[in-house]
mmCIF file of N, CA and C in Angstrom:
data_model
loop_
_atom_site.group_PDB
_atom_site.id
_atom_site.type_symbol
_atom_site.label_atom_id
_atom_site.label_comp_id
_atom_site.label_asym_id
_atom_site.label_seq_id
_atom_site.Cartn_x
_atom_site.Cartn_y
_atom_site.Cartn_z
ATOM 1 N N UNK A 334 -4.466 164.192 42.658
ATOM 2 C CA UNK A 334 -5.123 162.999 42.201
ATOM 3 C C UNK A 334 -6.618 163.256 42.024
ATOM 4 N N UNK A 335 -6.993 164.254 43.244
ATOM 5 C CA UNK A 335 -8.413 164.401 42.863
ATOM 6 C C UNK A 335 -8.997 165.004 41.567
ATOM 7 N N UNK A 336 -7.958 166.230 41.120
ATOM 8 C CA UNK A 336 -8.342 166.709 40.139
ATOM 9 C C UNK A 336 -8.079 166.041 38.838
ATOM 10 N N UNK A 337 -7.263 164.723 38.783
ATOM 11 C CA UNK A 337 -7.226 163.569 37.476
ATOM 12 C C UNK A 337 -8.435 163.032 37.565
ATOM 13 N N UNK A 338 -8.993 162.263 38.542
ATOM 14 C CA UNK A 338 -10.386 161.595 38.639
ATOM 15 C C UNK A 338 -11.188 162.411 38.286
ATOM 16 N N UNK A 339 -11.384 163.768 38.651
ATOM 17 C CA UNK A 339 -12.846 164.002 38.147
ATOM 18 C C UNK A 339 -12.307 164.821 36.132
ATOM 19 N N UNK A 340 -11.237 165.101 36.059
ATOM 20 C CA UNK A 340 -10.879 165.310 34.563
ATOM 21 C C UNK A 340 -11.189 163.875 33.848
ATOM 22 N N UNK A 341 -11.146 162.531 34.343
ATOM 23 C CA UNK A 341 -11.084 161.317 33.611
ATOM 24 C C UNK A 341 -12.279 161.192 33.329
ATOM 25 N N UNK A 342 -13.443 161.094 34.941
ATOM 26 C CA UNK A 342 -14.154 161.386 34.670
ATOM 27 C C UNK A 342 -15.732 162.154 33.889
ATOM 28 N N UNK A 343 -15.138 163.658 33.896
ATOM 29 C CA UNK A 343 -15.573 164.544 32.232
ATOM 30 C C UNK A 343 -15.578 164.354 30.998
ATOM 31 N N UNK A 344 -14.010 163.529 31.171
ATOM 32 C CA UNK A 344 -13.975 162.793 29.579
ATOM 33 C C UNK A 344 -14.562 162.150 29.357
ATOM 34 N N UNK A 345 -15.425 161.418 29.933
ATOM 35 C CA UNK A 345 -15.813 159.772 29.922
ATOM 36 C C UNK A 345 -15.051 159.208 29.916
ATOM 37 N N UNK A 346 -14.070 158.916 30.009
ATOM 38 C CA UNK A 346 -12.922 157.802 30.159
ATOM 39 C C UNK A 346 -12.853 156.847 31.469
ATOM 40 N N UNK A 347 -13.712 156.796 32.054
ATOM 41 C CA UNK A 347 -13.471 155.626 33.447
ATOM 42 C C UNK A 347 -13.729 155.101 33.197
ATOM 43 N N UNK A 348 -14.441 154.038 32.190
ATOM 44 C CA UNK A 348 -14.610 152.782 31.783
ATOM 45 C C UNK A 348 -13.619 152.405 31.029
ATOM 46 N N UNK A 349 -12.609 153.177 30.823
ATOM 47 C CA UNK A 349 -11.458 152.639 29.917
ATOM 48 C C UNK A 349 -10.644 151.211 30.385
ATOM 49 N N UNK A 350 -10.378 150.302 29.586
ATOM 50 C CA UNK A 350 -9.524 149.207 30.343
ATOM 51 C C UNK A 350 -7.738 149.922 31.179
ATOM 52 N N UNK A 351 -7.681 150.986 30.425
ATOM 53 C CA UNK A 351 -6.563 151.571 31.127
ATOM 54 C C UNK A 351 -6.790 151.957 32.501
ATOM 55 N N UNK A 352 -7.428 152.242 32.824
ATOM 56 C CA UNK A 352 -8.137 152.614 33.980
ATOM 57 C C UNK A 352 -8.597 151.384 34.885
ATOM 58 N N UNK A 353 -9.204 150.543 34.308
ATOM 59 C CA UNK A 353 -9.537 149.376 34.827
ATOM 60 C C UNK A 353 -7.976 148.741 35.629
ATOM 61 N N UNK A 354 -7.218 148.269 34.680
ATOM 62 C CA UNK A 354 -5.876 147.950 34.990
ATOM 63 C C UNK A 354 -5.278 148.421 36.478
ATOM 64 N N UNK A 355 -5.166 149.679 36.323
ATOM 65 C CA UNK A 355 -4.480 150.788 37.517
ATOM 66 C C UNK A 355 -5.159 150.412 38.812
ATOM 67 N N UNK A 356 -6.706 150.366 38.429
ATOM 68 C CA UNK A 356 -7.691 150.413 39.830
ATOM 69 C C UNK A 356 -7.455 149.060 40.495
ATOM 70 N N UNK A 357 -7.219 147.701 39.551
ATOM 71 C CA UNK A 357 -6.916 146.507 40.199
ATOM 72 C C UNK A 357 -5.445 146.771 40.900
ATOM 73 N N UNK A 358 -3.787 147.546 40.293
ATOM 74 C CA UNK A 358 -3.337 147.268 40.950
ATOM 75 C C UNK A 358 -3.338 148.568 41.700
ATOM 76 N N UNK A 359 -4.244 149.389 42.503
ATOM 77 C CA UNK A 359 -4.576 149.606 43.156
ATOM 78 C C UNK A 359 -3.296 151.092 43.214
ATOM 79 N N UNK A 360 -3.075 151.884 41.413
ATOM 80 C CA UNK A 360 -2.652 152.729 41.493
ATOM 81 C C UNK A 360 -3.563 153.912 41.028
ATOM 82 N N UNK A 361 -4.852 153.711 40.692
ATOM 83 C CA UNK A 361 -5.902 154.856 40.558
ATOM 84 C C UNK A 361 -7.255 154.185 41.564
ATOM 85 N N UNK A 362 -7.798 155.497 41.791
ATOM 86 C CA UNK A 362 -8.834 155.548 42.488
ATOM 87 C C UNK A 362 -10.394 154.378 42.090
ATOM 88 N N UNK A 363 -11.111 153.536 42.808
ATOM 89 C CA UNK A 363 -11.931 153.362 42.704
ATOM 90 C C UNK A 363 -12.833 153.827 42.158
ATOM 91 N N UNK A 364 -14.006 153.403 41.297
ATOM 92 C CA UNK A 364 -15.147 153.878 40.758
ATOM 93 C C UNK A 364 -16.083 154.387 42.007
ATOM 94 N N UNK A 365 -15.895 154.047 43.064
ATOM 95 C CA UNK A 365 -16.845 154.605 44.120
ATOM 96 C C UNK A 365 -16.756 155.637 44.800
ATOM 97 N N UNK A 366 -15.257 156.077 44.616
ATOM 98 C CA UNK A 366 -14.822 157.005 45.235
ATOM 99 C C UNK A 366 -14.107 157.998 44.204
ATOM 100 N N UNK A 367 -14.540 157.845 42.794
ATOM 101 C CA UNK A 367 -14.630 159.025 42.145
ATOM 102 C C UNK A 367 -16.188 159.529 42.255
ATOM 103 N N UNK A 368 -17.206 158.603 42.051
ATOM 104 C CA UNK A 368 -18.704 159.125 41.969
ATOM 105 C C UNK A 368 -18.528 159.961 43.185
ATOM 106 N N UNK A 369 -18.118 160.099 44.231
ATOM 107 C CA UNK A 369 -17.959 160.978 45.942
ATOM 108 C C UNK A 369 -17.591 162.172 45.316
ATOM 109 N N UNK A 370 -16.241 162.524 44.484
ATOM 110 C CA UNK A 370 -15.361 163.358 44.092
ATOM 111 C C UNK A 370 -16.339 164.231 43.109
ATOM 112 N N UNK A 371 -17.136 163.533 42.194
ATOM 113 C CA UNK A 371 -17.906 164.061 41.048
ATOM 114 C C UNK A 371 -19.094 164.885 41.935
ATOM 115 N N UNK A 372 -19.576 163.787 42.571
ATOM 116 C CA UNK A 372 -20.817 164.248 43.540
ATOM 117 C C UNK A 372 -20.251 165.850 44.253
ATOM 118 N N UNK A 373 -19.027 165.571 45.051
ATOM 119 C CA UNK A 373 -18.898 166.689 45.629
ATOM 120 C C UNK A 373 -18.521 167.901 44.865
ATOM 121 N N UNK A 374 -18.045 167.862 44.078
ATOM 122 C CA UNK A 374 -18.174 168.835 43.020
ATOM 123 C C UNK A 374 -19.193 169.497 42.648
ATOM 124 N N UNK A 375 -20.357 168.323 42.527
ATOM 125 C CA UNK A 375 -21.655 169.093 41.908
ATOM 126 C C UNK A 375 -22.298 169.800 43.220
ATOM 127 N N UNK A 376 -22.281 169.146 43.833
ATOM 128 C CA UNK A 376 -22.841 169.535 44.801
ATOM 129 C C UNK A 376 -22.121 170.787 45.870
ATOM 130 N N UNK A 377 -21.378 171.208 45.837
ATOM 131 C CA UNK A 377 -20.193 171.848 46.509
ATOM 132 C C UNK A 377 -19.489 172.811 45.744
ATOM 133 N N UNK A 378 -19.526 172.132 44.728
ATOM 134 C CA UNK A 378 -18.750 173.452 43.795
ATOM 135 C C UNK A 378 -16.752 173.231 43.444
ATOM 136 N N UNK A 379 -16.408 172.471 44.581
ATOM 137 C CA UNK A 379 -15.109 172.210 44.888
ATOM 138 C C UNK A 379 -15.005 170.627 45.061
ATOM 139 N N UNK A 380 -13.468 170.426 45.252
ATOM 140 C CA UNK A 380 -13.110 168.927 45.674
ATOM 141 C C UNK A 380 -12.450 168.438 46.597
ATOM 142 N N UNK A 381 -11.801 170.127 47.683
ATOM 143 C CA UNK A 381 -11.465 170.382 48.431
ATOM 144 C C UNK A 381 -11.979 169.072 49.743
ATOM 145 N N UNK A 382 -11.073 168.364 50.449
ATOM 146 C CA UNK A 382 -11.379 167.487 51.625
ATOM 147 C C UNK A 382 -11.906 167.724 52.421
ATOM 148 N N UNK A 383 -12.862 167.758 53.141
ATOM 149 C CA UNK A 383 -13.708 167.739 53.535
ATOM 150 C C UNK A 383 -13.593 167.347 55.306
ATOM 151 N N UNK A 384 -14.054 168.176 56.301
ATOM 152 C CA UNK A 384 -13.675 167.547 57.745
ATOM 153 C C UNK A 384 -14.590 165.883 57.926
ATOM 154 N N UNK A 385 -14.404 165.715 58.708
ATOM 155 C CA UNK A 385 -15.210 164.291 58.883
ATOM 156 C C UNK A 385 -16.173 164.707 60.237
ATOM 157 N N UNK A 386 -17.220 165.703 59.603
ATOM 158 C CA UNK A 386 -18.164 166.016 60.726
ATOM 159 C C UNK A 386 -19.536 165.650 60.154
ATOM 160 N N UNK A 387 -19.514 165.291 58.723
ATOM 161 C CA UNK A 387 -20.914 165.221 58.225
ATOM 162 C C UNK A 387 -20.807 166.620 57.621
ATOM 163 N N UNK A 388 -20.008 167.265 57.771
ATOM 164 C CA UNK A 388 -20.078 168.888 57.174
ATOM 165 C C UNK A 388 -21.367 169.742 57.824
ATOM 166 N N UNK A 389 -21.361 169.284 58.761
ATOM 167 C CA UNK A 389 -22.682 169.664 59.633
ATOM 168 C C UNK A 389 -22.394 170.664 60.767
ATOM 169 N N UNK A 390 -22.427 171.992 60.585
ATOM 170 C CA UNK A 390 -22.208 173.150 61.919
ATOM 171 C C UNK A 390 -22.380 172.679 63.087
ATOM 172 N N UNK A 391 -21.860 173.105 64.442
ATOM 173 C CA UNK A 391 -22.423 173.149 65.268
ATOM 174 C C UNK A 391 -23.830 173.555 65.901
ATOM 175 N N UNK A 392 -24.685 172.863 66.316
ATOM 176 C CA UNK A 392 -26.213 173.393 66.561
ATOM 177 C C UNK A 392 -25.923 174.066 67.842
ATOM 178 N N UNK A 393 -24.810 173.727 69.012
ATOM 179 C CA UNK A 393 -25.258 174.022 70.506
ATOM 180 C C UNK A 393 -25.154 175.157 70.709
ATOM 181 N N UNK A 394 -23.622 175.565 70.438
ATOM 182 C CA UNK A 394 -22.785 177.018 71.016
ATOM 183 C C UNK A 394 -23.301 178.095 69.999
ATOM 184 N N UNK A 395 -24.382 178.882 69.872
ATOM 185 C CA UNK A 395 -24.379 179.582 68.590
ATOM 186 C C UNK A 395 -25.042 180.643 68.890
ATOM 187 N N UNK A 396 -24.370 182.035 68.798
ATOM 188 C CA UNK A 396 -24.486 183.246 69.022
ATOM 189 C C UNK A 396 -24.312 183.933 70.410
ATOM 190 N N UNK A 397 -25.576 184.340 70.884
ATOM 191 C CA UNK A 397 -25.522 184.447 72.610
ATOM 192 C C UNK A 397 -24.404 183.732 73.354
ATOM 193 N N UNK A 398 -24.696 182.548 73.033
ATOM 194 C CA UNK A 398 -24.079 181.256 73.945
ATOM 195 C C UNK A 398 -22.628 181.149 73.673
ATOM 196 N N UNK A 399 -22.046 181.519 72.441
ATOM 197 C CA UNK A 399 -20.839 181.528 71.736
ATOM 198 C C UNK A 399 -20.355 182.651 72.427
ATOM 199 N N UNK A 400 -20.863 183.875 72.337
ATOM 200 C CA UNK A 400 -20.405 185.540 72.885
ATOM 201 C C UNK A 400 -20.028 185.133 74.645
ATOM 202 N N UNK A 401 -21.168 184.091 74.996
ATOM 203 C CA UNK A 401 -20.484 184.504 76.409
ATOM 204 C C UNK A 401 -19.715 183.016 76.729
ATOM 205 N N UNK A 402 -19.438 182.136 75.998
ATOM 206 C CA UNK A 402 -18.032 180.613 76.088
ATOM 207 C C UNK A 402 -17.276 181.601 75.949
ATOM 208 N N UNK A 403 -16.498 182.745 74.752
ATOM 209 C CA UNK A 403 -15.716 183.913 74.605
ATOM 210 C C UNK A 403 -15.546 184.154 75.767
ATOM 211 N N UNK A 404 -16.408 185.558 76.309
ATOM 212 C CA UNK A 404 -16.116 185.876 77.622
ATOM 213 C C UNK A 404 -15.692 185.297 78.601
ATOM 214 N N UNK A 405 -16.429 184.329 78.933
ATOM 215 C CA UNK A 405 -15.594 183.214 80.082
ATOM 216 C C UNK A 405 -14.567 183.174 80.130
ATOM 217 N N UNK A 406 -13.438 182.602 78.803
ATOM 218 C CA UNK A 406 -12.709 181.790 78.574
ATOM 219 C C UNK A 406 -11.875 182.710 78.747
ATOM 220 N N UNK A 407 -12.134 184.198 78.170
ATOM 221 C CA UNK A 407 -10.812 185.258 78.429
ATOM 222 C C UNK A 407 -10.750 185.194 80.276
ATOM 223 N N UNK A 408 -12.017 185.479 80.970
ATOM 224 C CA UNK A 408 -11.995 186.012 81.911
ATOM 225 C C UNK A 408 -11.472 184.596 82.630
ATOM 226 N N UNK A 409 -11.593 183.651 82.641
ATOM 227 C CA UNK A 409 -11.567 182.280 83.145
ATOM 228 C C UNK A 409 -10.871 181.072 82.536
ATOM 229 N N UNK A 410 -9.356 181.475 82.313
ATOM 230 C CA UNK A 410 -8.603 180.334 81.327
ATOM 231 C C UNK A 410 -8.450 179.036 81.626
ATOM 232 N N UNK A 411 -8.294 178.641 83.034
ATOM 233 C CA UNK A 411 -8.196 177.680 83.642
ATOM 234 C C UNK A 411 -9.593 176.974 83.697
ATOM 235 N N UNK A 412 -10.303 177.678 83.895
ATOM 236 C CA UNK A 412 -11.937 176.696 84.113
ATOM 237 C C UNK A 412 -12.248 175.430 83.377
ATOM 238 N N UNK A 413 -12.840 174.660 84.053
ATOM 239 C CA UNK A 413 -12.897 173.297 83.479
ATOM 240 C C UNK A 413 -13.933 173.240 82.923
ATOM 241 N N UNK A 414 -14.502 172.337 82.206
ATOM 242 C CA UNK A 414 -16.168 172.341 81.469
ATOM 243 C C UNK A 414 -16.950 172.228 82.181
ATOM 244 N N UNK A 415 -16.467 171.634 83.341
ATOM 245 C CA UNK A 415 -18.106 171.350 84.240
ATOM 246 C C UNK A 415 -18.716 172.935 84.380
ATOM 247 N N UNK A 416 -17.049 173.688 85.216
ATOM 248 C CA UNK A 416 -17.255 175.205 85.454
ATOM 249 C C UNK A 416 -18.457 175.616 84.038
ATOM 250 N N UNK A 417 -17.877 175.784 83.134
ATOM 251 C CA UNK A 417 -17.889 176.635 81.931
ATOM 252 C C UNK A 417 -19.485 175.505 81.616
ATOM 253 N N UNK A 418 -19.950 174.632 81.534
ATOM 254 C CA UNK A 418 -21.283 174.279 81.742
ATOM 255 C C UNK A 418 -22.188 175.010 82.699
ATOM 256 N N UNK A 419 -21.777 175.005 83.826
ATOM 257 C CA UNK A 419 -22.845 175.740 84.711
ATOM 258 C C UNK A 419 -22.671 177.308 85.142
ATOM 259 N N UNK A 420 -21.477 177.573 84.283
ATOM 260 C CA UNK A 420 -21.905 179.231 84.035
ATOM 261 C C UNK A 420 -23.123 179.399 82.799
ATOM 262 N N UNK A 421 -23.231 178.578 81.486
ATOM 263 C CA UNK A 421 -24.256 178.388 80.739
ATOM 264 C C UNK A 421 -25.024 178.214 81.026
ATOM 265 N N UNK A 422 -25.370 177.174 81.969
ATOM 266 C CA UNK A 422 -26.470 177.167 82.229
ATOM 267 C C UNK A 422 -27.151 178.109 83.191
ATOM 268 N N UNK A 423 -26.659 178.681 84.095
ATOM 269 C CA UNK A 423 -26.754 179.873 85.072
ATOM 270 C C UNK A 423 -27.195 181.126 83.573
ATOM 271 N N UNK A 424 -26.470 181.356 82.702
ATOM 272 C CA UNK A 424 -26.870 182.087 81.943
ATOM 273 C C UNK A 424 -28.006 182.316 80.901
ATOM 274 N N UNK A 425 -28.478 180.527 80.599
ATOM 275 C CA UNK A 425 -29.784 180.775 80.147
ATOM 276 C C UNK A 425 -30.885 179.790 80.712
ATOM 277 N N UNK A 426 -31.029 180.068 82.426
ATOM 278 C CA UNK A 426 -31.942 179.560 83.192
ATOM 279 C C UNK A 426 -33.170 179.851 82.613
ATOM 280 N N UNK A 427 -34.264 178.876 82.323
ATOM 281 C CA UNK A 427 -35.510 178.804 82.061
ATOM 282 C C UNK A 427 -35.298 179.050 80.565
ATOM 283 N N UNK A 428 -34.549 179.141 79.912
ATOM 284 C CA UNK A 428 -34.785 179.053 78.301
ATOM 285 C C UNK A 428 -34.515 177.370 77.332
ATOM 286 N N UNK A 429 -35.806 177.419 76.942
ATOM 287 C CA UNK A 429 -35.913 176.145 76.309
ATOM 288 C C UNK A 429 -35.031 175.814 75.264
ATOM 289 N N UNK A 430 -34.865 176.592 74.293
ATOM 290 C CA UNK A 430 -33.672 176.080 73.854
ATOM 291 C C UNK A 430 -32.325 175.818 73.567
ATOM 292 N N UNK A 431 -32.191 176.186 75.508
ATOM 293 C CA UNK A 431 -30.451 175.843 75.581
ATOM 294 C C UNK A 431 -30.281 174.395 75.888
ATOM 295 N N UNK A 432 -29.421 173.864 75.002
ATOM 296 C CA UNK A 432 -29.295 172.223 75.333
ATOM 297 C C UNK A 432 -27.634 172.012 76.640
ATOM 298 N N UNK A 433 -27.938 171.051 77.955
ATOM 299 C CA UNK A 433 -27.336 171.696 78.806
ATOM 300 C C UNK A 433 -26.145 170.024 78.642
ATOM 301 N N UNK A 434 -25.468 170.454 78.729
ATOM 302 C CA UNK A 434 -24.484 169.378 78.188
ATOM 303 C C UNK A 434 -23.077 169.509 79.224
#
């Protein structure tokens, strides 16, 4: 479906009353939520769905901090988060930008 909306779209054809018709009985997509589809395209390259994170990486766990959640987790399967928090934090005592969670 996504890839009809943004083909209808290219054409210019979403203002068509055919189109109009469908969207009332609610068998084609909204005008608001093709502009999303078009947008993400341009912007993205694809139309592929998208997680519902904001598409935004993780800032906390990243690199160092990632290498040793890894280690732990092999060495320590059972450990709970509190554990696996204050081995982190034990690991980057006095560094400012570990956020301690």
């Amino acid at each position: 479906m996504r890839d009809l909306v943004v083909a209808v779209n290219a054409a210019g054809m979403s203002d068509h009353p055919i189109f109009d018709q469908l969207r009332a009985l609610h068998l084609f997509p909204s005008t608001s939520l093709e502009r999303r589809h078009v947008a993400l395209r341009n912007n993205e390259g694809h139309i592929r769905p998208c997680r519902r994170t904001g598409n935004k990486r993780a800032a906390v766990l990243r690199g160092h901090d990632l290498l040793l959640l890894a280690l732990y987790r092999i060495t320590y399967p059972k450990a709970t988060a509190a554990e696996i928090n204050a081995f982190l934090y034990r690991a980057n005592y006095g560094s400012m930008t570990f956020r301690f969670f």
